[in-house]
GROMACS .gro file of C-alpha atoms in nm:
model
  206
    1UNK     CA    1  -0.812  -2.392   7.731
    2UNK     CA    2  -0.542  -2.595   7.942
    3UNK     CA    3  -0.211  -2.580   7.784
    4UNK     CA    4   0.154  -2.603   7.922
    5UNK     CA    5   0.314  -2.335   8.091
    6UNK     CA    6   0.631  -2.368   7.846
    7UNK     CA    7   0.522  -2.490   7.500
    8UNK     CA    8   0.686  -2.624   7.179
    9UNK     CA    9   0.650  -2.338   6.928
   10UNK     CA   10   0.416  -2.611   6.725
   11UNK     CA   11   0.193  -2.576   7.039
   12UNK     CA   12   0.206  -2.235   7.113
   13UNK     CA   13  -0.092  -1.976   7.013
   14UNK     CA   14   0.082  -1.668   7.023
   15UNK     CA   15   0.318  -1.832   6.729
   16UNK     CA   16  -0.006  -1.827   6.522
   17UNK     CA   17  -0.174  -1.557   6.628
   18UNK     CA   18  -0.013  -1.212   6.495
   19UNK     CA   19  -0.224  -1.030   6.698
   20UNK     CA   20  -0.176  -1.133   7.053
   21UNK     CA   21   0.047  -0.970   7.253
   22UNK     CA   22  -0.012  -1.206   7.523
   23UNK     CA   23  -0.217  -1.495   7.620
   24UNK     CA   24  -0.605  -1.432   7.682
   25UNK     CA   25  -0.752  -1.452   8.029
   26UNK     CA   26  -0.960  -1.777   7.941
   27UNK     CA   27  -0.623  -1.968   7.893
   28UNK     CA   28  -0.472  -2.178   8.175
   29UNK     CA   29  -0.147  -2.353   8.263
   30UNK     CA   30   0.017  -2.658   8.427
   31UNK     CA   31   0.387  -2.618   8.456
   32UNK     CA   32   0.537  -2.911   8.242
   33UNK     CA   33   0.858  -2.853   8.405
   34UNK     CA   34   0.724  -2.932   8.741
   35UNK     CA   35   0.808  -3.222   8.951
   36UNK     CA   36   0.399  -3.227   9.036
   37UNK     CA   37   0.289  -3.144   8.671
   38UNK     CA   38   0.022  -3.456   8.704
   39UNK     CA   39  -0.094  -3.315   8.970
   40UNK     CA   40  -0.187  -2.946   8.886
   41UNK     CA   41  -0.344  -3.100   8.550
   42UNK     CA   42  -0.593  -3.273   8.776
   43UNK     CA   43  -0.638  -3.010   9.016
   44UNK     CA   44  -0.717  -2.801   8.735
   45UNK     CA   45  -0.975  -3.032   8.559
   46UNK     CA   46  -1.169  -3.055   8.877
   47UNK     CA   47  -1.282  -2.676   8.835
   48UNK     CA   48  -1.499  -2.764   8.547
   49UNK     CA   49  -1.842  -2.943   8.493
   50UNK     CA   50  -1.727  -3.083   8.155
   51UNK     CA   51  -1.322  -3.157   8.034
   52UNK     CA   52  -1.264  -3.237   7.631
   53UNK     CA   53  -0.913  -3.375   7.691
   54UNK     CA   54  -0.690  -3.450   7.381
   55UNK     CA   55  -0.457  -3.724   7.314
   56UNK     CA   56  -0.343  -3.920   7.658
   57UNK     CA   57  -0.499  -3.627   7.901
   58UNK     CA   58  -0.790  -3.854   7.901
   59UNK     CA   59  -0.585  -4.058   8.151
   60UNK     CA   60  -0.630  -3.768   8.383
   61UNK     CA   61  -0.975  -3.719   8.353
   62UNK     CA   62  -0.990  -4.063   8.538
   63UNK     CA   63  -0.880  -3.926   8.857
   64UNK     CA   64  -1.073  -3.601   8.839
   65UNK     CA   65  -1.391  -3.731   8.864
   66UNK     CA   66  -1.516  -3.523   8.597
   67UNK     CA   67  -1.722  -3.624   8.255
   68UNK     CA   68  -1.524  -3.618   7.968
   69UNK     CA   69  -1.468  -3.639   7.579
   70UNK     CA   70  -1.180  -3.777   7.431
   71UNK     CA   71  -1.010  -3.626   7.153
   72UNK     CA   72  -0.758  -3.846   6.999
   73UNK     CA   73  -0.438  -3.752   6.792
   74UNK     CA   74  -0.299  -4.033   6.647
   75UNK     CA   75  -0.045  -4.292   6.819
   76UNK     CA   76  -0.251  -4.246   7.130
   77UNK     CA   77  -0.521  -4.448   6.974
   78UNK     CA   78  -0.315  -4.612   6.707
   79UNK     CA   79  -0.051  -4.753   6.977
   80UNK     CA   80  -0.079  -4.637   7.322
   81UNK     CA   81  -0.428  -4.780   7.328
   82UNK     CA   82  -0.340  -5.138   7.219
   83UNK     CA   83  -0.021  -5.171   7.464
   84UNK     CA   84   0.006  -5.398   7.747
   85UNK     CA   85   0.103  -5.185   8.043
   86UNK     CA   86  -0.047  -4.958   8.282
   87UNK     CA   87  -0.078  -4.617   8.062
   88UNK     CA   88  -0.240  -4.833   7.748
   89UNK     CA   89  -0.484  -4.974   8.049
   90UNK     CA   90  -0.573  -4.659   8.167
   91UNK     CA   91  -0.629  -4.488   7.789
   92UNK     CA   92  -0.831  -4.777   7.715
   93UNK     CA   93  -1.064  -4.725   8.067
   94UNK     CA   94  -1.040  -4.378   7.987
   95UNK     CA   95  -1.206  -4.426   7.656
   96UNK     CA   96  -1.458  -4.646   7.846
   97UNK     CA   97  -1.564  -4.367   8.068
   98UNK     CA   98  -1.557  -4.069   7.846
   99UNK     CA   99  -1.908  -3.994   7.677
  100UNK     CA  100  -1.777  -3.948   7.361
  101UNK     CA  101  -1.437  -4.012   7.175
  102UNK     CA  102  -1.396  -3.801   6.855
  103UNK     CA  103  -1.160  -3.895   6.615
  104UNK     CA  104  -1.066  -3.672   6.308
  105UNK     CA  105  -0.878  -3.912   6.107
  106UNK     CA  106  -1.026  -4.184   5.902
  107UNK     CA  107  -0.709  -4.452   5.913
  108UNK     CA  108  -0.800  -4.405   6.309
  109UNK     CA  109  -1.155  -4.641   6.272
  110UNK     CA  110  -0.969  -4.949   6.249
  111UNK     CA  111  -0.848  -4.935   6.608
  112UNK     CA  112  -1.161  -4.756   6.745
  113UNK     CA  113  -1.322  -5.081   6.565
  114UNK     CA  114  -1.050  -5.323   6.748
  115UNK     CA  115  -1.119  -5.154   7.060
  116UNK     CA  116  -1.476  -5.195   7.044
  117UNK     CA  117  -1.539  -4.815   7.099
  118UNK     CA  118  -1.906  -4.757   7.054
  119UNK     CA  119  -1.937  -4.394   7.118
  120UNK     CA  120  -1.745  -4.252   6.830
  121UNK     CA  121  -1.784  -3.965   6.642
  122UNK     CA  122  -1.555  -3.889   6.324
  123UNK     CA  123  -1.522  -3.506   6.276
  124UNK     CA  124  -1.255  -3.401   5.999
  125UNK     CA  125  -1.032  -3.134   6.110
  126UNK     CA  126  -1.160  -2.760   5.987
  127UNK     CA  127  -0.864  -2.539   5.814
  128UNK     CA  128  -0.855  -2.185   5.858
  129UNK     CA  129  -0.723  -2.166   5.503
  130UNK     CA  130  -0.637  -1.805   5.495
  131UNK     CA  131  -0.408  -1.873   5.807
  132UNK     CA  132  -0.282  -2.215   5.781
  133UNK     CA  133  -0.166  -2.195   5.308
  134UNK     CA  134   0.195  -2.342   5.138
  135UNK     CA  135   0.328  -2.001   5.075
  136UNK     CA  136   0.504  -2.111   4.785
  137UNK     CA  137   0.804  -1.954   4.639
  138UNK     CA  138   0.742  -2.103   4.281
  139UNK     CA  139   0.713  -1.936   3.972
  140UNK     CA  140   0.345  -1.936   3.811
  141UNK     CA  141   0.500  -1.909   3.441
  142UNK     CA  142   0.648  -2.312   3.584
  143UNK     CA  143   0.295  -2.423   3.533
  144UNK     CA  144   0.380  -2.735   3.810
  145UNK     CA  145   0.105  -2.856   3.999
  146UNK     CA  146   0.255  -2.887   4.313
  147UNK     CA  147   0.161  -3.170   4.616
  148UNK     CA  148   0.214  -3.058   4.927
  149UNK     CA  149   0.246  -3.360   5.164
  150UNK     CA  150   0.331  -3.230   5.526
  151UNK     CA  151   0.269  -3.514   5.744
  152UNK     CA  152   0.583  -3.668   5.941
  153UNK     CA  153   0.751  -3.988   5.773
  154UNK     CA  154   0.605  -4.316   6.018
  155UNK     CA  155   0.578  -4.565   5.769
  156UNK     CA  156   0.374  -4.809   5.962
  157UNK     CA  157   0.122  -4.578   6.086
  158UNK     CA  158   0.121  -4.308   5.801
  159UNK     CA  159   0.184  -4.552   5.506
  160UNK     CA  160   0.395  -4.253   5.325
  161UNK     CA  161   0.606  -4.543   5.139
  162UNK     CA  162   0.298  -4.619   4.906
  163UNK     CA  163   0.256  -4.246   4.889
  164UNK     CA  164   0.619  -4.166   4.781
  165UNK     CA  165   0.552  -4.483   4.526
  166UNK     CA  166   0.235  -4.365   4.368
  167UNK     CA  167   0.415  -4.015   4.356
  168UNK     CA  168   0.711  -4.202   4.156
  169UNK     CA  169   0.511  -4.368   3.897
  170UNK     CA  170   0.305  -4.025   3.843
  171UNK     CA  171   0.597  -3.778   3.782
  172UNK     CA  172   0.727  -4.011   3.548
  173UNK     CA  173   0.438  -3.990   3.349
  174UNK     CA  174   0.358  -3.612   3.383
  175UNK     CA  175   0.701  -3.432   3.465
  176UNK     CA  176   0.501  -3.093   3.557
  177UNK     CA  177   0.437  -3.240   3.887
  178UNK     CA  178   0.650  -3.107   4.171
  179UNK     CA  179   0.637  -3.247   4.578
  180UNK     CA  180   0.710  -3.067   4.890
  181UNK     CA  181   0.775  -3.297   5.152
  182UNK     CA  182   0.870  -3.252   5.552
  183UNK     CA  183   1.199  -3.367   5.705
  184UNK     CA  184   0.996  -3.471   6.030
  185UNK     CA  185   0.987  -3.851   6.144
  186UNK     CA  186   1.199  -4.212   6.159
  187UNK     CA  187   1.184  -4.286   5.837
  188UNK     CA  188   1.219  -3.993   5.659
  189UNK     CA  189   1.533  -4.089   5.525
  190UNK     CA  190   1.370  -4.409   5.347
  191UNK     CA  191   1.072  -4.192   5.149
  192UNK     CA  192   1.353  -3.991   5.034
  193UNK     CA  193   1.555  -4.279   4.880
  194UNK     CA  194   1.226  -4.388   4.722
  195UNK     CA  195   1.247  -4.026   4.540
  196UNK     CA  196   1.658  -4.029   4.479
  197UNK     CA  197   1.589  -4.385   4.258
  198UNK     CA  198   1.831  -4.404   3.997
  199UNK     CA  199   1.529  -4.430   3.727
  200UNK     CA  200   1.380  -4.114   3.868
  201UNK     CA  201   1.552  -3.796   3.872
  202UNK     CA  202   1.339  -3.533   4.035
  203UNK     CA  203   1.358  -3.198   4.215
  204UNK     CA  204   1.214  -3.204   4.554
  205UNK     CA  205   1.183  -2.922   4.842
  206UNK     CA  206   1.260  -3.054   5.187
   0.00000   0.00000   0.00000
């Protein structure tokens, strides 16, 4: 595994992991807050016989002369892909060369269709359930059956307006329903007005 040197706590294994102490020996790092970061990425990917790069790392693999699967993420194949400038260029050769691009989301086939990707392979994401749970704080005696809906708020990618909508006209009709929602994204602030209507009162964890 090739990770940053200096992580976001989202990113970083031993946030997850209870028992490590420290990082494994089969771990490796490019310095993100290098001037050269590009660089050692490259360097690094030219050790192997085979690179699975995620999101835009495919770029990389361009320059390391190594074969490659893609992995994408999201707005690297949602946006960065379809933009008209050098990085969405190189994604999009990237994606050319790589012999395989997996994609774990299904509202990701409509631009691996637009960009005439033929050498894609959806794989859902696997949960380690008994890790990754809503640890809720709720009462069982409430009897609520309770959506958890953790994804950041980016309307035109995400489509969390018809979400918060369909949520709406459902607790109206069966008040035992409760939501958890993230405050993450740019329009976070608009799904929550959809919830603070004046014809819906409702009690929501943020």
């Amino acid at each position: 595994l090739l990770m940053e040197k200096y992580p976001m706590k989202s990113n970083d294994p031993l946030h997850f992991e209870n028992n490590l102490s420290d990082y494994p020996e089969w771990i490796e790092f490019w310095n993100n807050k290098s001037y050269n970061w590009k660089y050692q990425i490259i360097k690094k990917m030219r050790k192997f016989d085979l690179v699975q790069s995620l999101t835009e790392l495919p770029i990389f693999t361009l320059f390391s002369g190594k074969p490659n699967i893609s992995f994408t993420t999201g707005s690297d194949i949602i946006e960065l892909a379809h933009e008209n400038n050098i990085r969405g260029f190189l994604l999009r050769l990237a994606y050319k060369k790589s012999k395989l691009i997996i994609f774990p989301g299904l509202y990701m086939y409509n631009s691996i269709r637009k960009l005439k990707i033929k050498n894609a392979l959806f794989i859902p994401p696997l949960w380690d359930y008994e890790k990754f749970y809503l640890q809720s704080t709720y009462e069982k005696e409430n009897s609520k059956f309770i959506i958890f809906h953790p994804t950041g708020h980016v309307w035109h990618q995400k489509g969390n307006n018809i979400f918060m909508n369909a949520f709406v006209k459902i607790a109206k009709k069966y008040p035992n329903v409760h939501l958890i929602i993230v405050k993450r994204g740019e329009d976070f602030l608009k799904s929550k007005l959809i919830l603070e209507k004046p014809d819906f009162l409702i009690k929501s964890t943020i």
